[in-house]
Coordinates of C-alpha atoms and ligand atoms in Angstrom, one line a residue:
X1 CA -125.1 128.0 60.4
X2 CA -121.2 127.9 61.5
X3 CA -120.4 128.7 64.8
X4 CA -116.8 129.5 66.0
X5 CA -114.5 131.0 68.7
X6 CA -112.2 130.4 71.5
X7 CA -114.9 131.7 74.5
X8 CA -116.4 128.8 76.4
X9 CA -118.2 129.4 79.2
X10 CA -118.7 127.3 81.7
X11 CA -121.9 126.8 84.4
X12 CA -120.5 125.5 87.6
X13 CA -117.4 125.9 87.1
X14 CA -116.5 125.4 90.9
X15 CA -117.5 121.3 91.0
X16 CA -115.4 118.9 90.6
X17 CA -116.4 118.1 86.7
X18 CA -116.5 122.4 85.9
X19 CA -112.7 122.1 87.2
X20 CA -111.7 119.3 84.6
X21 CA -113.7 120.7 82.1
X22 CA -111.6 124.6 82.6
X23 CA -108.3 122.5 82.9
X24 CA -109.2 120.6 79.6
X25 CA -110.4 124.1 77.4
X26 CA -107.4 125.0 78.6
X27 CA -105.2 122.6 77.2
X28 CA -107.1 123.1 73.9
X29 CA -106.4 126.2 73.8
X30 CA -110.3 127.6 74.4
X31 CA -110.3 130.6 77.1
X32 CA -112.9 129.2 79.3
X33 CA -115.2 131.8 80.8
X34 CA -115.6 130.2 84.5
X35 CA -119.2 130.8 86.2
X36 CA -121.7 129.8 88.6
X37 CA -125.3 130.6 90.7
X38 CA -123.2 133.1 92.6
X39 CA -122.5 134.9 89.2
X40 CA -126.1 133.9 87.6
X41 CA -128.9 131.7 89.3
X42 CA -130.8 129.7 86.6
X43 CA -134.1 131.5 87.6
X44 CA -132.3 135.1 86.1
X45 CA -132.3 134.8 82.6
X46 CA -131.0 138.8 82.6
X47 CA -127.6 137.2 84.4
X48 CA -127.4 133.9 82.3
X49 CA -127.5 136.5 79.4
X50 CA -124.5 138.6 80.9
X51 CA -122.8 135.3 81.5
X52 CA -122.7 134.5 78.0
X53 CA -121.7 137.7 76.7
X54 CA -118.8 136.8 74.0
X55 CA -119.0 133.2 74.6
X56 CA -119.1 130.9 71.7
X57 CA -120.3 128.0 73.4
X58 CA -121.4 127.4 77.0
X59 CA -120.6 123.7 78.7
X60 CA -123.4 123.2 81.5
X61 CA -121.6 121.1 84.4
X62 CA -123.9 122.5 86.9
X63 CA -126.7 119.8 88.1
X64 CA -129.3 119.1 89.2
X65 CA -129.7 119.6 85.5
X66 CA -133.8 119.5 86.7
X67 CA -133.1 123.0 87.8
X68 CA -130.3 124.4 85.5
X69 CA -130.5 122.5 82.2
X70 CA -133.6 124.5 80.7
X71 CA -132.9 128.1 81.6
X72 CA -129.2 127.5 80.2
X73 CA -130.7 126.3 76.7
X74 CA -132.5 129.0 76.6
X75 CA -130.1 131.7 78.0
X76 CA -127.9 129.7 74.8
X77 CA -130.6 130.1 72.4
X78 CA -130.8 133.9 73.3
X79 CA -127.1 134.5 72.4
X80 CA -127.0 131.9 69.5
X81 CA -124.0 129.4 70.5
X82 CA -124.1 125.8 71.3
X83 CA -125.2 124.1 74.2
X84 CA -123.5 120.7 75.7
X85 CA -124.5 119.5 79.4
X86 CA -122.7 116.3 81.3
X87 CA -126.8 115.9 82.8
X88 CA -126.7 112.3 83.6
X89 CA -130.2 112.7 85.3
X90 CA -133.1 110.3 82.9
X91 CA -135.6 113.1 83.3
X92 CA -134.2 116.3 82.8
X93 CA -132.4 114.5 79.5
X94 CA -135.6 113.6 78.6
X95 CA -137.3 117.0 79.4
X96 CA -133.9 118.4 76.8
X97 CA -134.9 116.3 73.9
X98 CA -138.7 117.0 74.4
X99 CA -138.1 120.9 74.6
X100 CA -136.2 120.8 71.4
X101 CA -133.8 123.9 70.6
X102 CA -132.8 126.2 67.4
X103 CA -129.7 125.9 68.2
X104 CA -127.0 122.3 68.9
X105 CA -127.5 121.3 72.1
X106 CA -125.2 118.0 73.0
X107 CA -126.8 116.5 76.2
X108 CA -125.0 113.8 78.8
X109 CA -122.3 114.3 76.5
X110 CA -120.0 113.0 79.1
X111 CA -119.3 109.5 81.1
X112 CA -122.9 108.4 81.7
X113 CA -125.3 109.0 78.2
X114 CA -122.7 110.4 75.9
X115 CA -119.5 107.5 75.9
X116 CA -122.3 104.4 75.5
X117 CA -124.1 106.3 73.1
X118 CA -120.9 106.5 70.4
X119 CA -119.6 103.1 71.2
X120 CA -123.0 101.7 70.8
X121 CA -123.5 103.7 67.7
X122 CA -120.5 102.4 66.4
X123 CA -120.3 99.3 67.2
X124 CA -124.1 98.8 65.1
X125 CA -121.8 99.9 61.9
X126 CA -124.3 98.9 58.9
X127 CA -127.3 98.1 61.3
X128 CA -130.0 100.3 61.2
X129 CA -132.0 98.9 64.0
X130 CA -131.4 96.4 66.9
X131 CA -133.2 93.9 68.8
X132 CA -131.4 94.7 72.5
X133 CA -128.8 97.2 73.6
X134 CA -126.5 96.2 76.5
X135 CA -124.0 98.9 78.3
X136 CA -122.4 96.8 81.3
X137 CA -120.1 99.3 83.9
X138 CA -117.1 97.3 85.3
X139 CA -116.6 100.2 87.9
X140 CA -113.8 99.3 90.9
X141 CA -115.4 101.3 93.2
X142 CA -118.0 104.9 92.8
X143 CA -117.1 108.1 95.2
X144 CA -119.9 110.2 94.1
X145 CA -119.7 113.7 94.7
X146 CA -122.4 116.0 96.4
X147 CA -123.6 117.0 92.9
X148 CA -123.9 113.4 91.9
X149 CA -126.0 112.4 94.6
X150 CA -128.1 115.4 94.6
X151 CA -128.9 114.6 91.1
X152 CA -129.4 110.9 92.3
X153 CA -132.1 112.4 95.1
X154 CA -134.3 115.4 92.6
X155 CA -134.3 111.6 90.0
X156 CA -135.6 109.8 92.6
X157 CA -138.2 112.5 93.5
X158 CA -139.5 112.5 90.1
X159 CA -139.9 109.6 89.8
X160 CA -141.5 109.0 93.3
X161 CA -139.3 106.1 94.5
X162 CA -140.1 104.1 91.4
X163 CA -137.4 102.5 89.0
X164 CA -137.2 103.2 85.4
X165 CA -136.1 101.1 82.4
X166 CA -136.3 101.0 78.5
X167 CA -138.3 98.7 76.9
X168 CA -140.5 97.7 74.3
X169 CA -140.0 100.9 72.9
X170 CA -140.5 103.5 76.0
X171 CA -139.7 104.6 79.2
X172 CA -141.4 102.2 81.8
X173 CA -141.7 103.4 85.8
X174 CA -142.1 100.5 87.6
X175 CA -141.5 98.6 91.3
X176 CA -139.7 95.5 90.1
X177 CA -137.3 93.6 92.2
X178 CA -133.7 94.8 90.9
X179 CA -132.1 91.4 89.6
X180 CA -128.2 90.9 89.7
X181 CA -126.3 88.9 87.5
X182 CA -122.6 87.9 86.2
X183 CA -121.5 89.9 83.5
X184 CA -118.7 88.3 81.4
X185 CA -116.4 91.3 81.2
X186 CA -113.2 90.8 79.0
X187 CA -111.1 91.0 82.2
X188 CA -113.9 88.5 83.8
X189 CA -116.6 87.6 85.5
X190 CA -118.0 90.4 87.8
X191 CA -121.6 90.8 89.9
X192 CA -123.9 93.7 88.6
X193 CA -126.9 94.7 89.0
X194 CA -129.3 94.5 85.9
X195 CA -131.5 97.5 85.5
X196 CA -129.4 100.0 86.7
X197 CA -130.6 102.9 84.4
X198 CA -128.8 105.4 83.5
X199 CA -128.4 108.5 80.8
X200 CA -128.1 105.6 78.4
X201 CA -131.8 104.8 77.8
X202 CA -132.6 108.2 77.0
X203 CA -130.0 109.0 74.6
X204 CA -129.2 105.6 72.7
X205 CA -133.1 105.3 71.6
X206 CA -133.4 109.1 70.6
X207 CA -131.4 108.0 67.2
X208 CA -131.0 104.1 67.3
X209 CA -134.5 101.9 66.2
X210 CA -133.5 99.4 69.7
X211 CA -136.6 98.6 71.5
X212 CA -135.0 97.2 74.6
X213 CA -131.5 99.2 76.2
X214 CA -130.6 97.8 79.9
X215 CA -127.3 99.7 81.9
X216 CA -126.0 97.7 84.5
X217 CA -123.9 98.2 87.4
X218 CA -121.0 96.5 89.3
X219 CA -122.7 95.9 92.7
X220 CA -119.3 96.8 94.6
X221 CA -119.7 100.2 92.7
X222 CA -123.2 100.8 93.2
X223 CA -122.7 100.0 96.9
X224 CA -120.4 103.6 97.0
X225 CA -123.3 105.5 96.2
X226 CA -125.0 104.8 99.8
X227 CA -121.8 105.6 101.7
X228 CA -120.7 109.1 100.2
X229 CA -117.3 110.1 101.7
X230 CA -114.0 112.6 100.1
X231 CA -112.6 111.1 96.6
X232 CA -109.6 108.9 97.4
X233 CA -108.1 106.9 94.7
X234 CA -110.0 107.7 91.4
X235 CA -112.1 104.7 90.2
X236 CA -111.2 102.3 87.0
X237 CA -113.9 101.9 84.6
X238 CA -114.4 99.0 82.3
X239 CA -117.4 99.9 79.6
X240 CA -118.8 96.9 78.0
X241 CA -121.6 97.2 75.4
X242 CA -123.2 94.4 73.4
X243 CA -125.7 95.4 70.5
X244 CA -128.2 91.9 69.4
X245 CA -129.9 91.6 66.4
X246 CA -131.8 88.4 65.1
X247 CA -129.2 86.3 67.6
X248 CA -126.0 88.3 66.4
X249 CA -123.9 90.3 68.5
X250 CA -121.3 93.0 68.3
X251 CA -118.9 94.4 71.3
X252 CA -116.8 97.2 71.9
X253 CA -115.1 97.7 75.5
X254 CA -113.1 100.4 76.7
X255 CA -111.4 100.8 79.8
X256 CA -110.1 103.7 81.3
X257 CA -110.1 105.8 85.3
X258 CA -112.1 108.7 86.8
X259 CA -115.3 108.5 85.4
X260 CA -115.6 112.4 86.5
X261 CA -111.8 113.3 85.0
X262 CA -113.1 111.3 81.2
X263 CA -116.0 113.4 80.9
X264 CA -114.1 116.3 80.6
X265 CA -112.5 115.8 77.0
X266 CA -116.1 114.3 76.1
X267 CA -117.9 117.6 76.5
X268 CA -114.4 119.3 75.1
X269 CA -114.1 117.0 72.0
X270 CA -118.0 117.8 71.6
X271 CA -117.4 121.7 71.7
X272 CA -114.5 121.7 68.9
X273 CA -116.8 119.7 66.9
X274 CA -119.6 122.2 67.0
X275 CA -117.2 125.1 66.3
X276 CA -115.3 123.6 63.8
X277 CA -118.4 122.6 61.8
X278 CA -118.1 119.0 62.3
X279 CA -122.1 118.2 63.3
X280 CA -125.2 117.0 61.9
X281 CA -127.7 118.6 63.8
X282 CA -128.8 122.1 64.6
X283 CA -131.3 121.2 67.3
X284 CA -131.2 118.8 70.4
X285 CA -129.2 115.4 69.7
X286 CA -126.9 113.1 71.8
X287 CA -123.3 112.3 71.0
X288 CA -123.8 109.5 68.5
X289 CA -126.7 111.4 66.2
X290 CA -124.7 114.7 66.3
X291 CA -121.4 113.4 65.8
X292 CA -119.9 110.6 63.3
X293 CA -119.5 108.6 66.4
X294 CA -116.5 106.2 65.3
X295 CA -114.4 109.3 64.5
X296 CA -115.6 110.9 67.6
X297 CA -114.1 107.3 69.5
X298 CA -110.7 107.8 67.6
X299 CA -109.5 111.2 68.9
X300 CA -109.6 109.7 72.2
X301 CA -106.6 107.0 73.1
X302 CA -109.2 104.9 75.8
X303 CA -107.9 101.7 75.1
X304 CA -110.8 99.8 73.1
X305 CA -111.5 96.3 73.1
Ligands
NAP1 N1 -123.1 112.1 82.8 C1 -122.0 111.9 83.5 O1 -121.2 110.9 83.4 C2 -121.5 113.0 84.5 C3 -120.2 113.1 84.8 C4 -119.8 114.1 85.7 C5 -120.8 114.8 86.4 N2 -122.1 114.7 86.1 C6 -123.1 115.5 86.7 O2 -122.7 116.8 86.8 C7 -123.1 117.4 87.9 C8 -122.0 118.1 88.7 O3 -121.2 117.0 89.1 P1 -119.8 117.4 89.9 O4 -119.2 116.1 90.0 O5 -119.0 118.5 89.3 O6 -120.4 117.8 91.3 P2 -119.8 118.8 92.4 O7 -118.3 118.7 92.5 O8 -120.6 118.5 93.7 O9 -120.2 120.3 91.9 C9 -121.5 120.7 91.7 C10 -121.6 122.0 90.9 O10 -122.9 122.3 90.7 C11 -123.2 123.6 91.2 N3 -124.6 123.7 91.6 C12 -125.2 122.9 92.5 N4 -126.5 123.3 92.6 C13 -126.7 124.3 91.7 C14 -127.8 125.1 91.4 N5 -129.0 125.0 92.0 N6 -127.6 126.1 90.5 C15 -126.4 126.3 89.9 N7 -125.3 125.6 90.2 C16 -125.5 124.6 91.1 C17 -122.2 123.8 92.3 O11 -122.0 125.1 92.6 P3 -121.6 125.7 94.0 O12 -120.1 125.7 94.0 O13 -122.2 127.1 94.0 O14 -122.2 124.8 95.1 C18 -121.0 123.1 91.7 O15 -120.3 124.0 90.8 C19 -123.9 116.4 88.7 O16 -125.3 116.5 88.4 C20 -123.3 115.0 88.2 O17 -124.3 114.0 88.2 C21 -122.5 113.7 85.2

């Protein structure tokens, strides 16, 4: 199946990510098709539907993704275009992958799940499979906004208070201390916190044979989102990801700011893939098993390490 156009719509449009996503179509030269629950509530398929109307793609920004990510598959299925969501919530991705879809549906194809995924894809090159993946954040500071930490509060609900991490093959829930240690970044030594899971361990393992995949988290940064207040100064990011097999490792850093103004040409880049007919699958897949992930890496000048 090819799917093409110029239409994107866009669900919640009015955050702060829907507003770099419209100013990034834009520069494209997509006419983005702006929307949000005032327009359609995910419980009214009838509105999604309307919504979509002439789109040829539809780029959910709109979280919790618990509530919104499911409906607007489906409302995508209806009409037959593509679906990509920046969802960086571990249990509505997961919920995505397990509902499957008859049509491309990208999710956390932004910051948090979608950059890690292609750099660790790429950076395994020949591998096949992996002992350990590592994705260390070198975050100056995190200014969450209201739709960030709602998403943070419907995780933590379902997932009762518990903590989640990645290993031995699955998703564990569990009450462990959170450990912190020094991660040698290439611009040095930093405290983060070990375990901090994000988007990552669902979408790395839905395509890479890696048992074990652990995020981590500048402490300063994770500190930020306990004291919400306006964005100031956007944040710098330093990526780090180390891929282990049988005692060897490979690296790839990249470095950039605003982790909210960087997803944008993720989810952009992802939508001109799917309408220019440069995918692999016609169903649900992250960034590095629907794309060819170093190529992906290239069109975007984040300085690499
Ligand atoms: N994976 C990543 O790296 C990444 C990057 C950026 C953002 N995100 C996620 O994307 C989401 C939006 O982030 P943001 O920074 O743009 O937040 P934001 O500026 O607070 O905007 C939130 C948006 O979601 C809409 N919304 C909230 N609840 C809704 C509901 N029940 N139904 C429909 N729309 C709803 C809001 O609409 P109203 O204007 O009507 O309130 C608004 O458009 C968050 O979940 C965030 O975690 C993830």
């Amino acid at each position: 199946m090819v799917y093409m156009g110029h239409k994107i719509a866009v669900y919640g449009a009015s955050g702060l990510t829907g507003r770099f996503v419209l100013a990034e179509l834009e520069k494209r030269g997509f006419e983005p098709l702006p929307f949000g629950r005032a327009q359609a509530t995910a419980d009214d398929p009838a509105a999604l539907d309307r919504a979509l109307t002439g789109a040829a793609a539809v780029i959910n920004t709109a979280g919790p993704f618990a509530v919104t990510a499911l409906p607007l598959i489906s409302a995508a299925e209806r009409a037959g275009i593509p679906y990509v969501d920046v969802a960086a919530e571990i249990e509505a991705n997961a919920d995505t992958f397990a509902r499957g879809a008859t049509i491309p549906v990208v999710p956390a194809m932004a910051f948090y799940g979608g950059l890690a995924d292609l750099m660790i894809t790429t950076a395994m090159g020949d591998w096949t499979s992996a002992d350990e993946a590592h994705i260390a954040y070198g975050l100056s500071n995190w200014q969450p906004t209201p739709g960030t930490l709602a998403a943070g509060a419907i995780s933590r609900e379902r997932r009762n208070g518990q903590r989640v991490r990645f290993r031995d093959g699955a998703l564990q829930y569990h009450d462990d201390p959170q450990p912190t240690l020094d991660w040698n970044f290439p611009s040095g030594p930093r405290e983060v916190i070990a375990e901090f899971s994000m988007a990552d361990i669902v979408t790395i393992p839905s395509h890479l044979q890696i048992p074990s995949v652990t995020s981590y988290m500048a402490t300063t940064a994770a500190q930020g989102l306990h004291e919400a207040a306006p964005r100031q100064e956007p944040e710098t990011f330093e990526v780090d990801v180390r891929v282990r097999r049988n005692g060897e490792e490979r690296q790839m850093t990249i470095t950039g700011r605003d982790i909210y103004a960087a997803s944008a040409p993720l989810a952009v880049e992802a939508v001109e893939r799917l309408l220019t007919n440069r995918f692999k699958v016609t169903g649900v897949a992250s960034a590095g098993a629907m794309f060819d992930a170093e190529d992906f890496l290239a069109a975007f000048d984040m300085p690499t390490i």
